[in-house]
Short mmCIF file of C-alpha atoms (C1' of nucleotides) in Angstrom, two decimals:
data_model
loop_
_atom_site.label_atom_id
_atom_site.label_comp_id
_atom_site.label_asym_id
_atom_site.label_seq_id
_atom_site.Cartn_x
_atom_site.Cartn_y
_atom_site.Cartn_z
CA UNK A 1 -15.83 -15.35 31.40
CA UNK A 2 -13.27 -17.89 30.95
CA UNK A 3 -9.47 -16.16 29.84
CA UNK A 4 -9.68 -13.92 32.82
CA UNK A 5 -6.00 -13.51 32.84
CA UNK A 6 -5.41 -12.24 29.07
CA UNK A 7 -8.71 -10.06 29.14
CA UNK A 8 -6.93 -8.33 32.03
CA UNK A 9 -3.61 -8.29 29.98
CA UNK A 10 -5.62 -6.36 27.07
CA UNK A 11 -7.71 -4.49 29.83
CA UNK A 12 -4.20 -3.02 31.55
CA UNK A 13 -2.47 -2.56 27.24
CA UNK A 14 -5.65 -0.53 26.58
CA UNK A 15 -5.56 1.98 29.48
CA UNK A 16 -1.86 2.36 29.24
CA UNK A 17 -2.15 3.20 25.71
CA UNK A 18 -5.21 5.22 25.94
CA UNK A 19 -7.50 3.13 24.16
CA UNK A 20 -10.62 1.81 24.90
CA UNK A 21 -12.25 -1.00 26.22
CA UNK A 22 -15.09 -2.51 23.94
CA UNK A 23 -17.27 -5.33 23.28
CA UNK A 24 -15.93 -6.18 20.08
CA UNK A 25 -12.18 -6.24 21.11
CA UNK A 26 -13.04 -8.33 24.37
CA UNK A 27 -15.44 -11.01 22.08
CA UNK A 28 -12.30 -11.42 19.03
CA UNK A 29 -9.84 -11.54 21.81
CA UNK A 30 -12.51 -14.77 23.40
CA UNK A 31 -12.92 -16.30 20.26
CA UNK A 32 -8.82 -16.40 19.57
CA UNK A 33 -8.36 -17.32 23.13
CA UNK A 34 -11.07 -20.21 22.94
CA UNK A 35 -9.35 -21.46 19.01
CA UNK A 36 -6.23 -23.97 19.33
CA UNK A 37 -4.61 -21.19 17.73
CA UNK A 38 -3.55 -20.98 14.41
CA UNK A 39 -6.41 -19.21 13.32
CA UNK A 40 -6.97 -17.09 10.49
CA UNK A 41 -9.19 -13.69 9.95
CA UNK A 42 -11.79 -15.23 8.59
CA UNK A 43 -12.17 -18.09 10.80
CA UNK A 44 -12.29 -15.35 13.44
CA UNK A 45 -14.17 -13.45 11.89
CA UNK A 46 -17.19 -15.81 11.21
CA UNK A 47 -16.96 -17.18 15.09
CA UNK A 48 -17.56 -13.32 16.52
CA UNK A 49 -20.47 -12.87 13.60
CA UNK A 50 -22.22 -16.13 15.01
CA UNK A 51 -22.62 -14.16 18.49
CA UNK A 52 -22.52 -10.41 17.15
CA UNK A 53 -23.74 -10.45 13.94
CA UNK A 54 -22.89 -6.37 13.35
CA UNK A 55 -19.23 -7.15 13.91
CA UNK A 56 -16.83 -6.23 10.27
CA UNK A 57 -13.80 -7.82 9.28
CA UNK A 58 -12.25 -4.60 9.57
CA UNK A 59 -12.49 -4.63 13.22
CA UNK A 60 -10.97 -8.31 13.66
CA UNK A 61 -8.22 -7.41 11.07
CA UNK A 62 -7.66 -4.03 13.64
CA UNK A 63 -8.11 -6.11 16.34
CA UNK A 64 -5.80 -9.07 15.94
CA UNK A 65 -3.04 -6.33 14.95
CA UNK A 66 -3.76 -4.52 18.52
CA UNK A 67 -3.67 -8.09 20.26
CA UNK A 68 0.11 -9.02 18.42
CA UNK A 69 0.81 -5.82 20.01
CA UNK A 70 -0.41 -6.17 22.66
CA UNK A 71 2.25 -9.23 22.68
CA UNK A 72 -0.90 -11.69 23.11
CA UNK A 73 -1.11 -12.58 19.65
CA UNK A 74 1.55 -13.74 16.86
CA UNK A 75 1.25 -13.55 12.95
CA UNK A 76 2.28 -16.85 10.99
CA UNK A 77 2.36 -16.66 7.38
CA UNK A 78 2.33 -20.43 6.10
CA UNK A 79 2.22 -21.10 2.39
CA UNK A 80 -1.57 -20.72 1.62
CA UNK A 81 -0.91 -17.10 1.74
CA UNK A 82 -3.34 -16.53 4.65
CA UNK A 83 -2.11 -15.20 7.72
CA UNK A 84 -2.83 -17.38 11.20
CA UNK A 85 -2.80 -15.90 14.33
CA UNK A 86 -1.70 -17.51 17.04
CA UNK A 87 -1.58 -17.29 20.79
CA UNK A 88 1.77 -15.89 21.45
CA UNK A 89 4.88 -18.00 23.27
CA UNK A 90 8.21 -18.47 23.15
CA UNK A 91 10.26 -19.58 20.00
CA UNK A 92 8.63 -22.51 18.55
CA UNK A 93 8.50 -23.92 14.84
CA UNK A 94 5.77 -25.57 12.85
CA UNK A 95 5.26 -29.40 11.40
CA UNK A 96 2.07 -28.96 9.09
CA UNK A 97 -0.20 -31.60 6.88
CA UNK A 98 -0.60 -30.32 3.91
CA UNK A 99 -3.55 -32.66 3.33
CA UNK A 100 -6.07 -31.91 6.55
CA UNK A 101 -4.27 -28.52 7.51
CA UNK A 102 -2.85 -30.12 11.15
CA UNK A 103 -0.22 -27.81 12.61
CA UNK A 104 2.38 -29.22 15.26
CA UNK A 105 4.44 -27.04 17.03
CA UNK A 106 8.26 -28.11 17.40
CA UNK A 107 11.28 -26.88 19.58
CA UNK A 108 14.57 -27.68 18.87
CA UNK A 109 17.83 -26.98 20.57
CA UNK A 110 20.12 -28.05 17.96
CA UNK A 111 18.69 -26.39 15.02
CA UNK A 112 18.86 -23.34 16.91
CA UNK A 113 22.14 -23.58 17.59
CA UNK A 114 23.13 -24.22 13.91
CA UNK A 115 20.95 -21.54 13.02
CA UNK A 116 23.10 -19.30 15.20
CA UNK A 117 26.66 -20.64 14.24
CA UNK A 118 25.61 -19.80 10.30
CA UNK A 119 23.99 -16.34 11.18
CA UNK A 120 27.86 -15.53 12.49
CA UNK A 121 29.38 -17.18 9.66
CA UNK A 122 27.54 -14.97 7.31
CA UNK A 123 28.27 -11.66 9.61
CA UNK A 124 24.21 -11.24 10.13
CA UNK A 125 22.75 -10.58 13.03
CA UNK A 126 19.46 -12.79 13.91
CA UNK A 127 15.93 -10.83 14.28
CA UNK A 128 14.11 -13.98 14.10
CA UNK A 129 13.37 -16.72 11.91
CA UNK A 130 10.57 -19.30 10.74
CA UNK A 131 11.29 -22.72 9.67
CA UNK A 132 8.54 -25.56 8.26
CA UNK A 133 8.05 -28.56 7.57
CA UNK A 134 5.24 -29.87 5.52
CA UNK A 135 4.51 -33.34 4.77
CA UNK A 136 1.78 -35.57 5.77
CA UNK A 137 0.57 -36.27 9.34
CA UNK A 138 0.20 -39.68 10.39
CA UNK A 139 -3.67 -39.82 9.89
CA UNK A 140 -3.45 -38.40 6.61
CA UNK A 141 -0.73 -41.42 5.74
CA UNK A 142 -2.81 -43.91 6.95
CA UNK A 143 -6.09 -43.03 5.12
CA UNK A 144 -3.54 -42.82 1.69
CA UNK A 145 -2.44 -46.82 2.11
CA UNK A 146 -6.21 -46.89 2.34
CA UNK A 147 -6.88 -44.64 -1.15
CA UNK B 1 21.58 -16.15 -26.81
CA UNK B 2 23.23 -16.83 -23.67
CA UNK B 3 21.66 -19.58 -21.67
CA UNK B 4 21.51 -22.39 -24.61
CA UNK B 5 21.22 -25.13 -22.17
CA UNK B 6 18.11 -23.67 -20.10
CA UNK B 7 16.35 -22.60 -23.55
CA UNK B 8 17.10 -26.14 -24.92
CA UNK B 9 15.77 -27.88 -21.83
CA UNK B 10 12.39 -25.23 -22.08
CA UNK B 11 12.42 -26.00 -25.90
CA UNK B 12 12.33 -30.11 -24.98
CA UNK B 13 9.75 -29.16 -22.07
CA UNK B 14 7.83 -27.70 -24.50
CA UNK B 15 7.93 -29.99 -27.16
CA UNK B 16 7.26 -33.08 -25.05
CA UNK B 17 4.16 -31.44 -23.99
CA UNK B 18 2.85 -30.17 -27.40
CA UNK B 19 3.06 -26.53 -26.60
CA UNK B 20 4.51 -23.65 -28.61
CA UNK B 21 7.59 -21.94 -28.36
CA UNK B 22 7.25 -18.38 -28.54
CA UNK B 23 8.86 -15.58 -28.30
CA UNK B 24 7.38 -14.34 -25.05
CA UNK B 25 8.47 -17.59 -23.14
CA UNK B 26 11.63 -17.66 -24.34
CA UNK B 27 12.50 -14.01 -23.45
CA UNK B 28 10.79 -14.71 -19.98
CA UNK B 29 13.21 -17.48 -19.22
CA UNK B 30 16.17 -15.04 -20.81
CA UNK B 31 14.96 -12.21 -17.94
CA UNK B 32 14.14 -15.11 -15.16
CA UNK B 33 18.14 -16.51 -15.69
CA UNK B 34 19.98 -13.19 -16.11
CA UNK B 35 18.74 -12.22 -12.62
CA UNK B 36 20.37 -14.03 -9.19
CA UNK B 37 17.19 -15.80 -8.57
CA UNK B 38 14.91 -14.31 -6.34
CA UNK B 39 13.22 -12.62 -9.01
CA UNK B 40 10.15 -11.12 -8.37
CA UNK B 41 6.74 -11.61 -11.22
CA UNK B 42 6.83 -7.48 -11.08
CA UNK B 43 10.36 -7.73 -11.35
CA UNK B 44 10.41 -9.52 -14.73
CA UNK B 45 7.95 -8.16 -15.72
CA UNK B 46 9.42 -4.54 -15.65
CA UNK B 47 12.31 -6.08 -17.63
CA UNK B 48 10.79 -7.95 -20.32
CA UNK B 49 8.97 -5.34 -21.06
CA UNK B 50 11.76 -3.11 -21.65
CA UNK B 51 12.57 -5.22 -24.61
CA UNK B 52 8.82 -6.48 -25.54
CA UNK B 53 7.12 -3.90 -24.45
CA UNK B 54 3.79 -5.54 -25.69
CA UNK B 55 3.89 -7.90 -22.87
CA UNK B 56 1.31 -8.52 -20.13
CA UNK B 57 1.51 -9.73 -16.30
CA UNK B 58 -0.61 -12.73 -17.09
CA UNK B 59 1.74 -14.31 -19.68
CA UNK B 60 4.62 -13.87 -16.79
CA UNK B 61 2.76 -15.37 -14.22
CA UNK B 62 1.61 -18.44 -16.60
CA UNK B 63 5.04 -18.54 -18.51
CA UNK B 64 6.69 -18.73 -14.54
CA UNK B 65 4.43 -21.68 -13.41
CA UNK B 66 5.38 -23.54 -16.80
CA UNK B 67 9.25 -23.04 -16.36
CA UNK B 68 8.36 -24.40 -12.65
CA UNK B 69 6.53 -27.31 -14.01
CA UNK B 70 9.53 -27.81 -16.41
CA UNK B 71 11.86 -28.20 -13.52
CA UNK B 72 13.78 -24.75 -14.38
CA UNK B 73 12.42 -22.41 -11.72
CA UNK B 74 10.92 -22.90 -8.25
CA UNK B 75 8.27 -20.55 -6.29
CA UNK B 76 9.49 -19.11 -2.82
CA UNK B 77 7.49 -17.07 -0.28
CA UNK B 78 8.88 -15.15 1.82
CA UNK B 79 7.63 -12.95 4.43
CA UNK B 80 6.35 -9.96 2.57
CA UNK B 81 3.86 -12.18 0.99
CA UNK B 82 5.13 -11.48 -2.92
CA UNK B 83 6.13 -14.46 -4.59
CA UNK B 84 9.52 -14.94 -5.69
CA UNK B 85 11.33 -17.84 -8.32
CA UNK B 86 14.45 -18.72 -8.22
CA UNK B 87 16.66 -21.02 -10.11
CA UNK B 88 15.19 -24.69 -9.21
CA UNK B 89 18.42 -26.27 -7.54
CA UNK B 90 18.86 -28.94 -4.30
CA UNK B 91 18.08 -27.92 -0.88
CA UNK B 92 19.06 -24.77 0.39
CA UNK B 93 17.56 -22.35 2.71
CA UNK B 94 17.87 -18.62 3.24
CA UNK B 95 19.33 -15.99 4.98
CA UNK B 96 17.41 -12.72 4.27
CA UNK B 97 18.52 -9.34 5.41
CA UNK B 98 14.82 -7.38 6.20
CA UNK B 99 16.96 -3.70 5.66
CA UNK B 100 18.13 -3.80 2.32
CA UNK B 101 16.48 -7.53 1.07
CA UNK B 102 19.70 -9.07 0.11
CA UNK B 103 19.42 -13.09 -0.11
CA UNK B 104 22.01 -15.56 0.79
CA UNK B 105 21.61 -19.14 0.31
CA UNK B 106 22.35 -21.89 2.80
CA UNK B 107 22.90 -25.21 3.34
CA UNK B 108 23.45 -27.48 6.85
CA UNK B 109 23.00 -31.37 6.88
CA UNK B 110 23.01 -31.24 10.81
CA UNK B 111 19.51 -29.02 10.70
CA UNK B 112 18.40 -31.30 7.73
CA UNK B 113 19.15 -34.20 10.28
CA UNK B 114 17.50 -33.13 13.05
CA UNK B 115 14.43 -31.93 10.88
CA UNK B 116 14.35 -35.77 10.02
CA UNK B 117 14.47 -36.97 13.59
CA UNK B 118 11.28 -34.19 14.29
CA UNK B 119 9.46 -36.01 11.24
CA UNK B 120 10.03 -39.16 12.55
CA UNK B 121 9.10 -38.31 15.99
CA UNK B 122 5.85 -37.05 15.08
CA UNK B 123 4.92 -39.94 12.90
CA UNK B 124 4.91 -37.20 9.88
CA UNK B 125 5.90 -38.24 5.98
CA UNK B 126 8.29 -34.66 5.15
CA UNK B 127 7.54 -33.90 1.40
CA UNK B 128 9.33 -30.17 1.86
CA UNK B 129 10.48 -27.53 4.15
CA UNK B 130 11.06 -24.05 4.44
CA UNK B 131 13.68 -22.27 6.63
CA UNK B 132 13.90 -18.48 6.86
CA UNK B 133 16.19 -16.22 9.12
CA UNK B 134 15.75 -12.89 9.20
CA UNK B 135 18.21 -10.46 10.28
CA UNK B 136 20.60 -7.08 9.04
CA UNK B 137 23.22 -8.18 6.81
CA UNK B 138 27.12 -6.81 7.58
CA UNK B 139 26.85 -3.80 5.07
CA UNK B 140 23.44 -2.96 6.98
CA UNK B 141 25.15 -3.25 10.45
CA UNK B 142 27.74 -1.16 9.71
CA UNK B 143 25.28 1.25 8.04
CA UNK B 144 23.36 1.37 11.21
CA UNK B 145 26.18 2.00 13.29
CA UNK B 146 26.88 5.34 11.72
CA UNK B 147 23.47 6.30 12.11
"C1'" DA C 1 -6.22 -25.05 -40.63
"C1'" DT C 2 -6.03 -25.54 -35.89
"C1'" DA C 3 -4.50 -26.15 -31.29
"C1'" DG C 4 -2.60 -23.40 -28.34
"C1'" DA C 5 -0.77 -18.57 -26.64
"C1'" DT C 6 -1.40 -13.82 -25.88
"C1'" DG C 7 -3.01 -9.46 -23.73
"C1'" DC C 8 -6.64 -6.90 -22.18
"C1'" DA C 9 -10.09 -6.17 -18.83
"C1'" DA C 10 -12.39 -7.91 -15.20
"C1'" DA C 11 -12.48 -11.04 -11.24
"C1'" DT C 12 -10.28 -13.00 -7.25
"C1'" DG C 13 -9.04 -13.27 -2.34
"C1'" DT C 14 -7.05 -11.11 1.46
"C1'" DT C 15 -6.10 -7.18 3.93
"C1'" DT C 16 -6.17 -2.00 4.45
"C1'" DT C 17 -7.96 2.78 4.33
"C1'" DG C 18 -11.26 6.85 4.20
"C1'" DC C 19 -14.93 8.43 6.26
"C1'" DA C 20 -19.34 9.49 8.64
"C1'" DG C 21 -21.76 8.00 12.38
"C1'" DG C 22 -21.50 5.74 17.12
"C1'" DA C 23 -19.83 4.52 21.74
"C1'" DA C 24 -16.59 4.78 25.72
"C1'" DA C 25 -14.22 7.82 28.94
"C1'" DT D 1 -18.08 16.31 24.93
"C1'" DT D 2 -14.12 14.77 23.32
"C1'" DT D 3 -11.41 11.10 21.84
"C1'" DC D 4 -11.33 6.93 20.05
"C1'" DC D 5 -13.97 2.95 17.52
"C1'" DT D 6 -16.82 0.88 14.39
"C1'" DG D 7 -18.69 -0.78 10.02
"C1'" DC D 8 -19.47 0.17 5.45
"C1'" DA D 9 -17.82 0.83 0.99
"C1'" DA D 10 -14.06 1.37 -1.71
"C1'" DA D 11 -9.10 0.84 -2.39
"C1'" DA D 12 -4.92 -1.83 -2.54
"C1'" DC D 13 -2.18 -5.46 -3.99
"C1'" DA D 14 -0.63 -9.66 -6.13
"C1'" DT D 15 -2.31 -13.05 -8.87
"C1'" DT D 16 -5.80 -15.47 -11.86
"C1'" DT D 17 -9.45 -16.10 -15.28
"C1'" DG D 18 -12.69 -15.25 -19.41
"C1'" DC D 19 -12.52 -14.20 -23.80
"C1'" DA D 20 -11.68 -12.53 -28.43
"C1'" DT D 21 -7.69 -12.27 -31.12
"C1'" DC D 22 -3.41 -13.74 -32.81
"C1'" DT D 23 0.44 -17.10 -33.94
"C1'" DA D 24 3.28 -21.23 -34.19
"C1'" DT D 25 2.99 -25.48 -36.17
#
DNA sequence: ATAGATGCAAATGTTTTGCAGGAAA
DNA sequence: TTTCCTGCAAAACATTTGCATCTAT
């Protein structure tokens, strides 16, 4: 089984919690694992159906909440309204196409620390944040001059 | 009537496009510009009705789109997925406290700089962007220390 | 008179909950 | 054999749509 590492990191967050181990929670936790990430409920939903056709989307919906738990998995709410799960890491933001759906994941030093200096200006104190840009990805331009 | 110069620029809106002015849209628009922004379609809802109390969600929700089409109001999203207008105006972003949901608006060229240098890097064409930070606001700080 | 607007009820799409039966420890 | 899980069906929730009726022009 491939993702031997994070199927022991949900193996050793189940016993510690007193939860169980079961097929279902090990295939949703493969499928998001095997994804690019960035993957919503449904997508995950219809991958685990292909190999166990009994699963519900209840159980991915429980699932994916155990997983950001679990501190595996992140939430991302982009503007479709659909939530994406994605593998989690540290503090990133997001470039997406709004034409073919591409999602790039930034990093930048300098917006963070502007982000800080106006948190302090404003007296607030920082929990986290979420910042995107949406445009049009260089493959999408290309096939517009094309339109 | 306060607001002349928002109901004028609906009225023109209106006009230009051949559609009615009634008196659901323009005491929509009254509600919508009497709040700070960040109005919720519940929100006005609750309020217009007050005074029309014959009015239904759907004329909100289709009266919000056309004041957004108009160039009067613009849709945010913020995290807890309900959408919220606010009065359309140039780039800002927001500060939102997740205790008591107080919004405060924000502006820095240097992140609006960088953000261009990401686009650029990536190949990407930016059409918009969305920047959120979360956090506890002073009042809620201080409200949390005495607890 | 007529194009367009309204409000109700029903549908939508996504996510959550209640519950009875089922599986892991 | 007990505790926790699962999947179904139904609920929740915010928003949208179909439609018959009403209203501004």
């Amino acid at each position: 089984m491939a993702h031997e590492l994070e199927q022991k990191a949900l193996a050793d967050y189940l016993e510690d919690h007193n939860l169980k181990h079961t097929r279902q929670r090990a295939a949703i936790l493969e499928v998001f694992l095997e994804a690019t990430g960035h993957i919503t409920g449904e997508e995950i939903y219809q991958r685990v159906k292909s190999k166990t056709p009994s699963i519900g989307y209840t159980t991915v919906y429980r699932t994916m909440k155990l997983l950001c738990e679990a501190g595996l998995a992140s939430e991302q709410h982009f503007d479709d309204g659909v939530t994406r799960y994605e593998i989690e890491h540290e503090h990133h933001d997001h470039l997406v196409c709004v034409r073919c759906g591409k999602i790039v994941e930034f990093e930048c030093q300098m917006i963070e620390a502007a982000q800080d200096e106006i948190v302090k200006r404003h007296g607030f104190r920082l929990l986290r944040h979420r910042h995107e840009l949406y445009g049009h990805c260089p493959a999408c331009r290309r096939k517009e001059k094309e339109d």
